[in-house]
Amino acid sequence: MPEIIQSICILDDDSSVLSSLQQLLDSDGFAARTFDNPDRFLAYAQEHAVTLVLLDVWMPGTNGIEVQERLHEFSPGTRVIVMTGREEARVRDAAMESGAFAFLVKPFDDEAFLTLVHSAVDGGS
């Protein structure tokens, strides 16, 4: 079972996604903090060590790629799993070029998702 000291954050503007991912992570022994606002997440991440962020691409006012780039300016070691409801090659390429650990299209398989989270928090590639 993972250690609770791993800090996982979820950033998505959809409350149902936040809730379901938090429950899924909780069921596997992870504690996750949720955010529905990019600025609140970035403010939190500036003050706390974040191991992994699960980051939605399409949010009002900004997009996940911009958030990822801003995050890596002050926290380059934070791993990012980018999530989106739309498969777009240019978005995937931008996310991976900006240093994303992985790129997922919603909906995704729970077991594959948890395997990816374990790999990210354990420092895998």
Short mmCIF file of C-alpha atoms in Angstrom, two decimals:
data_model
loop_
_atom_site.label_atom_id
_atom_site.label_comp_id
_atom_site.label_asym_id
_atom_site.label_seq_id
_atom_site.Cartn_x
_atom_site.Cartn_y
_atom_site.Cartn_z
CA MET A 1 0.00 0.00 0.00
CA PRO A 2 1.38 3.47 -0.84
CA GLU A 3 2.61 5.77 1.87
CA ILE A 4 0.31 8.67 2.74
CA ILE A 5 3.29 11.06 2.61
CA GLN A 6 2.91 11.07 -1.18
CA SER A 7 1.02 14.23 -2.08
CA ILE A 8 -1.43 13.78 -4.94
CA CYS A 9 -3.59 16.61 -6.26
CA ILE A 10 -6.43 16.48 -8.76
CA LEU A 11 -7.30 19.57 -10.79
CA ASP A 12 -10.49 19.42 -12.84
CA ASP A 13 -13.41 21.81 -13.28
CA ASP A 14 -15.89 18.88 -13.25
CA SER A 15 -16.93 18.06 -9.68
CA SER A 16 -18.04 14.54 -10.63
CA VAL A 17 -14.56 13.77 -12.01
CA LEU A 18 -12.95 15.16 -8.85
CA SER A 19 -15.18 13.04 -6.65
CA SER A 20 -14.81 9.81 -8.61
CA LEU A 21 -11.02 10.08 -8.93
CA GLN A 22 -10.67 10.95 -5.25
CA GLN A 23 -12.77 7.90 -4.30
CA LEU A 24 -10.80 5.65 -6.65
CA LEU A 25 -7.47 6.83 -5.24
CA ASP A 26 -8.78 6.53 -1.68
CA SER A 27 -9.88 2.93 -2.35
CA ASP A 28 -6.28 2.15 -3.29
CA GLY A 29 -4.77 3.78 -0.20
CA PHE A 30 -3.88 7.18 -1.61
CA ALA A 31 -4.96 10.49 -0.12
CA ALA A 32 -5.70 13.10 -2.77
CA ARG A 33 -6.49 16.79 -2.50
CA THR A 34 -8.94 18.18 -5.07
CA PHE A 35 -9.06 21.55 -6.80
CA ASP A 36 -11.55 22.98 -9.27
CA ASN A 37 -9.60 26.19 -9.85
CA PRO A 38 -6.12 26.38 -11.45
CA ASP A 39 -5.04 29.45 -9.45
CA ARG A 40 -5.96 27.81 -6.13
CA PHE A 41 -4.06 24.69 -7.10
CA LEU A 42 -0.96 26.65 -8.13
CA ALA A 43 -1.05 28.66 -4.89
CA TYR A 44 -1.26 25.41 -2.92
CA ALA A 45 1.55 23.82 -4.94
CA GLN A 46 3.83 26.80 -4.27
CA GLU A 47 3.50 26.19 -0.52
CA HIS A 48 3.40 22.36 -0.41
CA ALA A 49 5.41 19.55 -1.98
CA VAL A 50 3.23 17.84 -4.57
CA THR A 51 4.38 14.46 -5.84
CA LEU A 52 1.77 14.04 -8.57
CA VAL A 53 -0.99 16.12 -10.11
CA LEU A 54 -3.81 14.72 -12.21
CA LEU A 55 -4.55 17.62 -14.51
CA ASP A 56 -7.53 18.25 -16.79
CA VAL A 57 -6.74 20.00 -20.08
CA TRP A 58 -9.89 22.01 -20.72
CA MET A 59 -10.90 24.39 -17.92
CA PRO A 60 -12.45 27.87 -17.96
CA GLY A 61 -9.92 30.68 -18.10
CA THR A 62 -6.83 28.57 -18.71
CA ASN A 63 -5.85 25.16 -19.92
CA GLY A 64 -3.99 22.32 -18.30
CA ILE A 65 -0.91 22.72 -20.48
CA GLU A 66 -0.49 26.30 -19.22
CA VAL A 67 -0.95 25.11 -15.63
CA GLN A 68 1.63 22.36 -16.20
CA GLU A 69 4.15 24.87 -17.56
CA ARG A 70 3.59 27.27 -14.64
CA LEU A 71 3.85 24.41 -12.12
CA HIS A 72 7.16 23.23 -13.54
CA GLU A 73 8.64 26.73 -13.21
CA PHE A 74 8.68 26.35 -9.40
CA SER A 75 8.21 22.60 -8.94
CA PRO A 76 10.03 20.78 -11.73
CA GLY A 77 9.98 17.46 -9.88
CA THR A 78 6.19 17.23 -9.68
CA ARG A 79 4.92 14.54 -12.02
CA VAL A 80 1.88 15.39 -14.13
CA ILE A 81 -0.70 13.06 -15.62
CA VAL A 82 -2.72 15.07 -18.13
CA MET A 83 -6.35 14.03 -18.63
CA THR A 84 -8.80 15.09 -21.32
CA GLY A 85 -12.16 14.11 -22.69
CA ARG A 86 -11.01 14.80 -26.26
CA GLU A 87 -8.26 12.94 -28.08
CA GLU A 88 -6.21 15.56 -29.90
CA ALA A 89 -2.71 14.77 -31.14
CA ARG A 90 -1.53 18.39 -30.84
CA VAL A 91 -2.66 18.57 -27.20
CA ARG A 92 -1.04 15.22 -26.39
CA ASP A 93 2.19 16.38 -28.06
CA ALA A 94 2.14 19.70 -26.17
CA ALA A 95 1.56 17.93 -22.85
CA MET A 96 4.36 15.44 -23.39
CA GLU A 97 6.76 18.12 -24.68
CA SER A 98 6.02 20.14 -21.53
CA GLY A 99 7.10 17.20 -19.39
CA ALA A 100 3.92 15.25 -18.66
CA PHE A 101 4.47 11.81 -17.15
CA ALA A 102 1.45 10.49 -19.07
CA PHE A 103 -1.56 11.57 -21.10
CA LEU A 104 -4.97 9.93 -20.61
CA VAL A 105 -8.23 10.25 -22.52
CA LYS A 106 -11.36 10.07 -20.36
CA PRO A 107 -12.97 7.74 -19.65
CA PHE A 108 -10.08 5.44 -18.79
CA ASP A 109 -9.75 2.02 -17.21
CA ASP A 110 -9.54 2.20 -13.40
CA GLU A 111 -6.89 -0.51 -13.05
CA ALA A 112 -4.67 0.95 -15.76
CA PHE A 113 -5.08 4.38 -14.16
CA LEU A 114 -4.06 3.11 -10.71
CA THR A 115 -1.06 1.29 -12.18
CA LEU A 116 0.01 4.56 -13.80
CA VAL A 117 -0.44 6.47 -10.53
CA HIS A 118 1.67 3.89 -8.67
CA SER A 119 4.37 4.21 -11.30
CA ALA A 120 4.33 8.01 -11.07
CA VAL A 121 4.54 8.20 -7.28
CA ASP A 122 7.18 5.46 -7.16
CA GLY A 123 9.35 7.45 -9.55
CA GLY A 124 8.92 5.16 -12.55
CA SER A 125 8.96 6.22 -16.13
#
